[in-house]
mmCIF file of N, CA and C in Angstrom:
data_model
loop_
_atom_site.group_PDB
_atom_site.id
_atom_site.type_symbol
_atom_site.label_atom_id
_atom_site.label_comp_id
_atom_site.label_asym_id
_atom_site.label_seq_id
_atom_site.Cartn_x
_atom_site.Cartn_y
_atom_site.Cartn_z
ATOM 1 N N ASP A 1 96.443 117.137 114.474
ATOM 2 C CA ASP A 1 97.607 117.889 114.881
ATOM 3 C C ASP A 1 97.537 119.269 114.249
ATOM 4 N N ILE A 2 97.947 120.244 115.022
ATOM 5 C CA ILE A 2 97.764 121.628 114.613
ATOM 6 C C ILE A 2 98.967 122.437 115.088
ATOM 7 N N VAL A 3 99.335 123.438 114.324
ATOM 8 C CA VAL A 3 100.415 124.329 114.743
ATOM 9 C C VAL A 3 99.868 125.751 114.759
ATOM 10 N N SER A 4 100.314 126.522 115.748
ATOM 11 C CA SER A 4 99.800 127.879 115.924
ATOM 12 C C SER A 4 100.936 128.881 115.894
ATOM 13 N N ARG A 5 100.648 130.012 115.288
ATOM 14 C CA ARG A 5 101.607 131.121 115.254
ATOM 15 C C ARG A 5 100.838 132.397 115.525
ATOM 16 N N ASP A 6 101.114 132.996 116.672
ATOM 17 C CA ASP A 6 100.454 134.237 117.087
ATOM 18 C C ASP A 6 98.924 134.121 117.012
ATOM 19 N N GLY A 7 98.407 132.971 117.447
ATOM 20 C CA GLY A 7 96.968 132.757 117.502
ATOM 21 C C GLY A 7 96.315 132.311 116.204
ATOM 22 N N ARG A 8 97.093 132.178 115.128
ATOM 23 C CA ARG A 8 96.561 131.641 113.868
ATOM 24 C C ARG A 8 96.881 130.159 113.837
ATOM 25 N N HIS A 9 95.861 129.327 113.668
ATOM 26 C CA HIS A 9 96.003 127.877 113.771
ATOM 27 C C HIS A 9 95.929 127.235 112.387
ATOM 28 N N LYS A 10 96.807 126.273 112.152
ATOM 29 C CA LYS A 10 96.839 125.533 110.894
ATOM 30 C C LYS A 10 96.849 124.047 111.208
ATOM 31 N N VAL A 11 95.809 123.334 110.775
ATOM 32 C CA VAL A 11 95.774 121.886 110.949
ATOM 33 C C VAL A 11 96.761 121.278 109.963
ATOM 34 N N VAL A 12 97.698 120.480 110.482
ATOM 35 C CA VAL A 12 98.713 119.874 109.628
ATOM 36 C C VAL A 12 98.502 118.377 109.436
ATOM 37 N N ALA A 13 97.696 117.747 110.273
ATOM 38 C CA ALA A 13 97.392 116.323 110.113
ATOM 39 C C ALA A 13 96.103 116.002 110.855
ATOM 40 N N LEU A 14 95.250 115.241 110.194
ATOM 41 C CA LEU A 14 93.996 114.780 110.777
ATOM 42 C C LEU A 14 94.076 113.258 110.830
ATOM 43 N N TRP A 15 93.958 112.699 112.029
ATOM 44 C CA TRP A 15 94.140 111.262 112.246
ATOM 45 C C TRP A 15 92.830 110.608 112.667
ATOM 46 N N ARG A 16 92.633 109.359 112.254
ATOM 47 C CA ARG A 16 91.542 108.524 112.751
ATOM 48 C C ARG A 16 92.184 107.334 113.440
ATOM 49 N N TYR A 17 91.724 107.056 114.661
ATOM 50 C CA TYR A 17 92.270 105.960 115.456
ATOM 51 C C TYR A 17 91.265 104.821 115.543
ATOM 52 N N ASP A 18 91.790 103.615 115.631
ATOM 53 C CA ASP A 18 90.980 102.452 115.984
ATOM 54 C C ASP A 18 91.633 101.875 117.227
ATOM 55 N N LYS A 19 90.904 101.879 118.339
ATOM 56 C CA LYS A 19 91.467 101.356 119.576
ATOM 57 C C LYS A 19 90.388 100.646 120.368
ATOM 58 N N GLY A 20 90.824 99.736 121.234
ATOM 59 C CA GLY A 20 89.892 98.984 122.056
ATOM 60 C C GLY A 20 90.648 98.098 123.028
ATOM 61 N N PRO A 21 89.917 97.331 123.840
ATOM 62 C CA PRO A 21 90.573 96.466 124.817
ATOM 63 C C PRO A 21 91.284 95.296 124.133
ATOM 64 N N ALA A 22 92.446 94.944 124.667
ATOM 65 C CA ALA A 22 93.189 93.786 124.161
ATOM 66 C C ALA A 22 94.215 93.354 125.192
ATOM 67 N N ASN A 23 94.387 92.066 125.330
ATOM 68 C CA ASN A 23 95.419 91.485 126.199
ATOM 69 C C ASN A 23 95.379 92.025 127.620
ATOM 70 N N GLY A 24 94.186 92.271 128.128
ATOM 71 C CA GLY A 24 94.029 92.742 129.496
ATOM 72 C C GLY A 24 94.193 94.237 129.680
ATOM 73 N N ALA A 25 94.550 94.948 128.637
ATOM 74 C CA ALA A 25 94.691 96.408 128.720
ATOM 75 C C ALA A 25 93.355 97.059 128.348
ATOM 76 N N PRO A 26 92.996 98.181 128.993
ATOM 77 C CA PRO A 26 91.703 98.803 128.717
ATOM 78 C C PRO A 26 91.584 99.354 127.295
ATOM 79 N N PHE A 27 92.702 99.815 126.714
ATOM 80 C CA PHE A 27 92.673 100.204 125.301
ATOM 81 C C PHE A 27 94.057 100.030 124.685
ATOM 82 N N VAL A 28 94.030 99.585 123.458
ATOM 83 C CA VAL A 28 95.235 99.399 122.659
ATOM 84 C C VAL A 28 94.957 100.032 121.309
ATOM 85 N N TYR A 29 95.933 100.752 120.771
ATOM 86 C CA TYR A 29 95.776 101.327 119.441
ATOM 87 C C TYR A 29 96.019 100.232 118.404
ATOM 88 N N PHE A 30 95.010 99.984 117.569
ATOM 89 C CA PHE A 30 95.142 98.998 116.510
ATOM 90 C C PHE A 30 95.674 99.647 115.228
ATOM 91 N N CYS A 31 95.314 100.910 115.002
ATOM 92 C CA CYS A 31 95.842 101.619 113.839
ATOM 93 C C CYS A 31 95.657 103.120 113.999
ATOM 94 N N ASP A 32 96.497 103.884 113.312
ATOM 95 C CA ASP A 32 96.368 105.329 113.147
ATOM 96 C C ASP A 32 96.279 105.553 111.642
ATOM 97 N N GLU A 33 95.276 106.282 111.206
ATOM 98 C CA GLU A 33 95.088 106.523 109.777
ATOM 99 C C GLU A 33 95.111 108.028 109.511
ATOM 100 N N LEU A 34 96.014 108.462 108.666
ATOM 101 C CA LEU A 34 96.089 109.855 108.260
ATOM 102 C C LEU A 34 94.958 110.123 107.272
ATOM 103 N N MET A 35 94.102 111.091 107.605
ATOM 104 C CA MET A 35 92.889 111.347 106.825
ATOM 105 C C MET A 35 93.001 112.641 106.027
ATOM 106 N N PRO A 36 92.400 112.670 104.835
ATOM 107 C CA PRO A 36 92.353 113.938 104.091
ATOM 108 C C PRO A 36 91.305 114.870 104.706
ATOM 109 N N VAL A 37 91.545 116.147 104.609
ATOM 110 C CA VAL A 37 90.533 117.135 105.011
ATOM 111 C C VAL A 37 89.734 117.430 103.748
ATOM 112 N N ALA A 38 88.786 116.522 103.457
ATOM 113 C CA ALA A 38 88.165 116.513 102.133
ATOM 114 C C ALA A 38 86.675 116.826 102.126
ATOM 115 N N GLY A 39 86.056 116.967 103.263
ATOM 116 C CA GLY A 39 84.617 117.175 103.263
ATOM 117 C C GLY A 39 84.166 118.078 104.388
ATOM 118 N N PRO A 40 82.869 118.325 104.461
ATOM 119 C CA PRO A 40 82.343 119.225 105.488
ATOM 120 C C PRO A 40 82.561 118.707 106.912
ATOM 121 N N ARG A 41 82.496 117.419 107.104
ATOM 122 C CA ARG A 41 82.714 116.848 108.444
ATOM 123 C C ARG A 41 84.141 117.117 108.907
ATOM 124 N N GLU A 42 85.109 116.882 108.030
ATOM 125 C CA GLU A 42 86.513 117.105 108.379
ATOM 126 C C GLU A 42 86.797 118.588 108.606
ATOM 127 N N ARG A 43 86.225 119.446 107.766
ATOM 128 C CA ARG A 43 86.431 120.891 107.955
ATOM 129 C C ARG A 43 85.799 121.362 109.265
ATOM 130 N N ALA A 44 84.665 120.774 109.645
ATOM 131 C CA ALA A 44 84.025 121.129 110.922
ATOM 132 C C ALA A 44 84.916 120.735 112.101
ATOM 133 N N ILE A 45 85.564 119.580 112.004
ATOM 134 C CA ILE A 45 86.478 119.147 113.060
ATOM 135 C C ILE A 45 87.658 120.115 113.159
ATOM 136 N N CYS A 46 88.209 120.505 112.018
ATOM 137 C CA CYS A 46 89.341 121.450 112.010
ATOM 138 C C CYS A 46 88.946 122.789 112.626
ATOM 139 N N ALA A 47 87.773 123.292 112.274
ATOM 140 C CA ALA A 47 87.298 124.556 112.854
ATOM 141 C C ALA A 47 87.086 124.406 114.362
ATOM 142 N N TYR A 48 86.567 123.266 114.781
ATOM 143 C CA TYR A 48 86.313 123.014 116.194
ATOM 144 C C TYR A 48 87.618 123.022 116.999
ATOM 145 N N VAL A 49 88.669 122.332 116.494
ATOM 146 C CA VAL A 49 89.915 122.291 117.264
ATOM 147 C C VAL A 49 90.573 123.675 117.323
ATOM 148 N N ALA A 50 90.444 124.459 116.260
ATOM 149 C CA ALA A 50 90.983 125.821 116.292
ATOM 150 C C ALA A 50 90.257 126.653 117.343
ATOM 151 N N SER A 51 88.939 126.507 117.411
ATOM 152 C CA SER A 51 88.185 127.272 118.423
ATOM 153 C C SER A 51 88.497 126.768 119.831
ATOM 154 N N ALA A 52 88.762 125.474 119.977
ATOM 155 C CA ALA A 52 89.150 124.936 121.294
ATOM 156 C C ALA A 52 90.484 125.531 121.736
ATOM 157 N N LEU A 53 91.432 125.640 120.815
ATOM 158 C CA LEU A 53 92.723 126.251 121.165
ATOM 159 C C LEU A 53 92.555 127.725 121.522
ATOM 160 N N ASP A 54 91.671 128.424 120.814
ATOM 161 C CA ASP A 54 91.383 129.819 121.184
ATOM 162 C C ASP A 54 90.842 129.893 122.605
ATOM 163 N N ALA A 55 89.912 128.993 122.937
ATOM 164 C CA ALA A 55 89.311 128.987 124.271
ATOM 165 C C ALA A 55 90.350 128.680 125.348
ATOM 166 N N LEU A 56 91.345 127.867 124.999
ATOM 167 C CA LEU A 56 92.406 127.520 125.947
ATOM 168 C C LEU A 56 93.506 128.584 126.011
ATOM 169 N N GLY A 57 93.450 129.556 125.105
ATOM 170 C CA GLY A 57 94.459 130.605 125.087
ATOM 171 C C GLY A 57 95.771 130.175 124.439
ATOM 172 N N TRP A 58 95.742 129.101 123.655
ATOM 173 C CA TRP A 58 96.961 128.601 123.000
ATOM 174 C C TRP A 58 97.238 129.437 121.758
ATOM 175 N N ARG A 59 98.432 130.051 121.691
ATOM 176 C CA ARG A 59 98.745 130.959 120.589
ATOM 177 C C ARG A 59 99.983 130.561 119.802
ATOM 178 N N TRP A 60 100.900 129.774 120.385
ATOM 179 C CA TRP A 60 102.174 129.467 119.730
ATOM 180 C C TRP A 60 102.516 127.991 119.864
ATOM 181 N N GLY A 61 102.949 127.363 118.761
ATOM 182 C CA GLY A 61 103.520 126.021 118.802
ATOM 183 C C GLY A 61 102.579 124.911 118.402
ATOM 184 N N PRO A 62 103.080 123.674 118.459
ATOM 185 C CA PRO A 62 102.284 122.508 118.064
ATOM 186 C C PRO A 62 101.295 122.105 119.150
ATOM 187 N N ALA A 63 100.261 121.392 118.726
ATOM 188 C CA ALA A 63 99.291 120.835 119.671
ATOM 189 C C ALA A 63 98.642 119.606 119.038
ATOM 190 N N HIS A 64 98.270 118.688 119.879
ATOM 191 C CA HIS A 64 97.547 117.489 119.451
ATOM 192 C C HIS A 64 96.260 117.438 120.261
ATOM 193 N N LEU A 65 95.135 117.500 119.583
ATOM 194 C CA LEU A 65 93.842 117.463 120.259
ATOM 195 C C LEU A 65 93.117 116.188 119.878
ATOM 196 N N GLU A 66 92.599 115.493 120.870
ATOM 197 C CA GLU A 66 91.804 114.297 120.609
ATOM 198 C C GLU A 66 90.341 114.690 120.671
ATOM 199 N N VAL A 67 89.634 114.380 119.597
ATOM 200 C CA VAL A 67 88.234 114.761 119.443
ATOM 201 C C VAL A 67 87.426 113.527 119.082
ATOM 202 N N ARG A 68 86.277 113.380 119.674
ATOM 203 C CA ARG A 68 85.340 112.328 119.268
ATOM 204 C C ARG A 68 84.233 112.995 118.462
ATOM 205 N N ASP A 69 84.006 112.483 117.266
ATOM 206 C CA ASP A 69 82.975 113.046 116.393
ATOM 207 C C ASP A 69 81.782 112.116 116.393
ATOM 208 N N GLY A 70 80.621 112.661 116.744
ATOM 209 C CA GLY A 70 79.411 111.853 116.808
ATOM 210 C C GLY A 70 78.215 112.600 116.265
ATOM 211 N N ALA A 71 77.049 112.141 116.622
ATOM 212 C CA ALA A 71 75.807 112.723 116.113
ATOM 213 C C ALA A 71 75.655 114.197 116.483
ATOM 214 N N ARG A 72 76.187 114.597 117.633
ATOM 215 C CA ARG A 72 76.093 116.004 118.075
ATOM 216 C C ARG A 72 77.235 116.853 117.541
ATOM 217 N N GLY A 73 78.158 116.253 116.789
ATOM 218 C CA GLY A 73 79.316 116.975 116.295
ATOM 219 C C GLY A 73 80.536 116.665 117.133
ATOM 220 N N PRO A 74 81.651 117.368 116.889
ATOM 221 C CA PRO A 74 82.892 117.071 117.608
ATOM 222 C C PRO A 74 82.828 117.449 119.084
ATOM 223 N N VAL A 75 83.487 116.620 119.902
ATOM 224 C CA VAL A 75 83.585 116.847 121.343
ATOM 225 C C VAL A 75 85.051 116.665 121.735
ATOM 226 N N LEU A 76 85.607 117.625 122.453
ATOM 227 C CA LEU A 76 87.006 117.563 122.871
ATOM 228 C C LEU A 76 87.177 116.518 123.969
ATOM 229 N N ILE A 77 88.120 115.593 123.758
ATOM 230 C CA ILE A 77 88.460 114.581 124.754
ATOM 231 C C ILE A 77 89.667 115.045 125.567
ATOM 232 N N GLU A 78 90.722 115.490 124.861
ATOM 233 C CA GLU A 78 91.897 116.020 125.549
ATOM 234 C C GLU A 78 92.688 116.914 124.611
ATOM 235 N N ALA A 79 93.470 117.805 125.200
ATOM 236 C CA ALA A 79 94.358 118.693 124.444
ATOM 237 C C ALA A 79 95.769 118.524 124.975
ATOM 238 N N ASN A 80 96.698 118.246 124.084
ATOM 239 C CA ASN A 80 98.111 118.123 124.425
ATOM 240 C C ASN A 80 98.857 119.260 123.746
ATOM 241 N N ALA A 81 98.922 120.390 124.401
ATOM 242 C CA ALA A 81 99.590 121.558 123.841
ATOM 243 C C ALA A 81 101.095 121.391 123.988
ATOM 244 N N GLY A 82 101.819 121.715 122.936
ATOM 245 C CA GLY A 82 103.268 121.651 122.965
ATOM 246 C C GLY A 82 103.856 120.446 122.265
ATOM 247 N N ARG A 83 103.018 119.571 121.723
ATOM 248 C CA ARG A 83 103.543 118.411 120.993
ATOM 249 C C ARG A 83 102.538 117.944 119.948
ATOM 250 N N PHE A 84 103.057 117.232 118.951
ATOM 251 C CA PHE A 84 102.197 116.599 117.954
ATOM 252 C C PHE A 84 101.784 115.219 118.450
ATOM 253 N N ASN A 85 101.107 114.483 117.610
ATOM 254 C CA ASN A 85 100.656 113.119 117.864
ATOM 255 C C ASN A 85 101.803 112.271 118.413
ATOM 256 N N GLY A 86 101.468 111.281 119.232
ATOM 257 C CA GLY A 86 102.476 110.411 119.828
ATOM 258 C C GLY A 86 103.054 109.368 118.888
ATOM 259 N N VAL A 87 102.429 109.139 117.710
ATOM 260 C CA VAL A 87 103.015 108.196 116.765
ATOM 261 C C VAL A 87 104.279 108.817 116.186
ATOM 262 N N ASP A 88 105.023 108.075 115.418
ATOM 263 C CA ASP A 88 106.262 108.582 114.824
ATOM 264 C C ASP A 88 105.904 109.579 113.726
ATOM 265 N N PHE A 89 105.550 110.777 114.151
ATOM 266 C CA PHE A 89 104.927 111.810 113.318
ATOM 267 C C PHE A 89 105.776 112.224 112.121
ATOM 268 N N LEU A 90 107.055 112.504 112.323
ATOM 269 C CA LEU A 90 107.900 113.047 111.262
ATOM 270 C C LEU A 90 107.993 112.127 110.046
ATOM 271 N N PRO A 91 108.383 110.855 110.180
ATOM 272 C CA PRO A 91 108.481 110.032 108.970
ATOM 273 C C PRO A 91 107.134 109.776 108.307
ATOM 274 N N LEU A 92 106.086 109.627 109.099
ATOM 275 C CA LEU A 92 104.762 109.375 108.509
ATOM 276 C C LEU A 92 104.262 110.563 107.703
ATOM 277 N N THR A 93 104.295 111.744 108.294
ATOM 278 C CA THR A 93 103.769 112.905 107.581
ATOM 279 C C THR A 93 104.690 113.310 106.438
ATOM 280 N N SER A 94 105.992 113.168 106.611
ATOM 281 C CA SER A 94 106.920 113.511 105.521
ATOM 282 C C SER A 94 106.656 112.635 104.300
ATOM 283 N N ARG A 95 106.454 111.358 104.534
ATOM 284 C CA ARG A 95 106.210 110.427 103.422
ATOM 285 C C ARG A 95 104.818 110.600 102.830
ATOM 286 N N CYS A 96 103.799 110.762 103.673
ATOM 287 C CA CYS A 96 102.421 110.860 103.190
ATOM 288 C C CYS A 96 102.098 112.229 102.596
ATOM 289 N N LEU A 97 102.622 113.277 103.195
ATOM 290 C CA LEU A 97 102.268 114.633 102.779
ATOM 291 C C LEU A 97 103.335 115.303 101.927
ATOM 292 N N GLY A 98 104.541 114.750 101.929
ATOM 293 C CA GLY A 98 105.605 115.294 101.099
ATOM 294 C C GLY A 98 106.274 116.532 101.656
ATOM 295 N N CYS A 99 106.095 116.798 102.946
ATOM 296 C CA CYS A 99 106.749 117.951 103.553
ATOM 297 C C CYS A 99 107.006 117.652 105.031
ATOM 298 N N SER A 100 107.867 118.456 105.631
ATOM 299 C CA SER A 100 108.198 118.293 107.043
ATOM 300 C C SER A 100 107.703 119.497 107.822
ATOM 301 N N PHE A 101 107.160 119.248 108.990
ATOM 302 C CA PHE A 101 106.690 120.326 109.858
ATOM 303 C C PHE A 101 107.718 120.661 110.934
ATOM 304 N N TYR A 102 108.911 120.113 110.780
ATOM 305 C CA TYR A 102 109.976 120.345 111.748
ATOM 306 C C TYR A 102 111.090 121.232 111.215
ATOM 307 N N GLY A 103 110.859 121.880 110.093
ATOM 308 C CA GLY A 103 111.856 122.810 109.582
ATOM 309 C C GLY A 103 112.557 122.255 108.422
#
């Protein structure tokens, strides 16, 4: 999850998902894990999503980008401009990070 102000992007949450088929559905989310931006791989993902938003012309507001990271590096799956992650973002990030991104 990332927020932009006049084209400057700030990653506010990095999530790892575990999902797969279950109960006849093609994919089910088994967990969402809030990850630290603690190493070169995570920083590369953050730089990649910022450059993706630049390419899309996104300059203002929240965005949630889904990225798959593999042997070739990060690959954009989808961009949801105008909103954060679909999980209950506010209580999770407020408790885990100690701050609110909603004012």
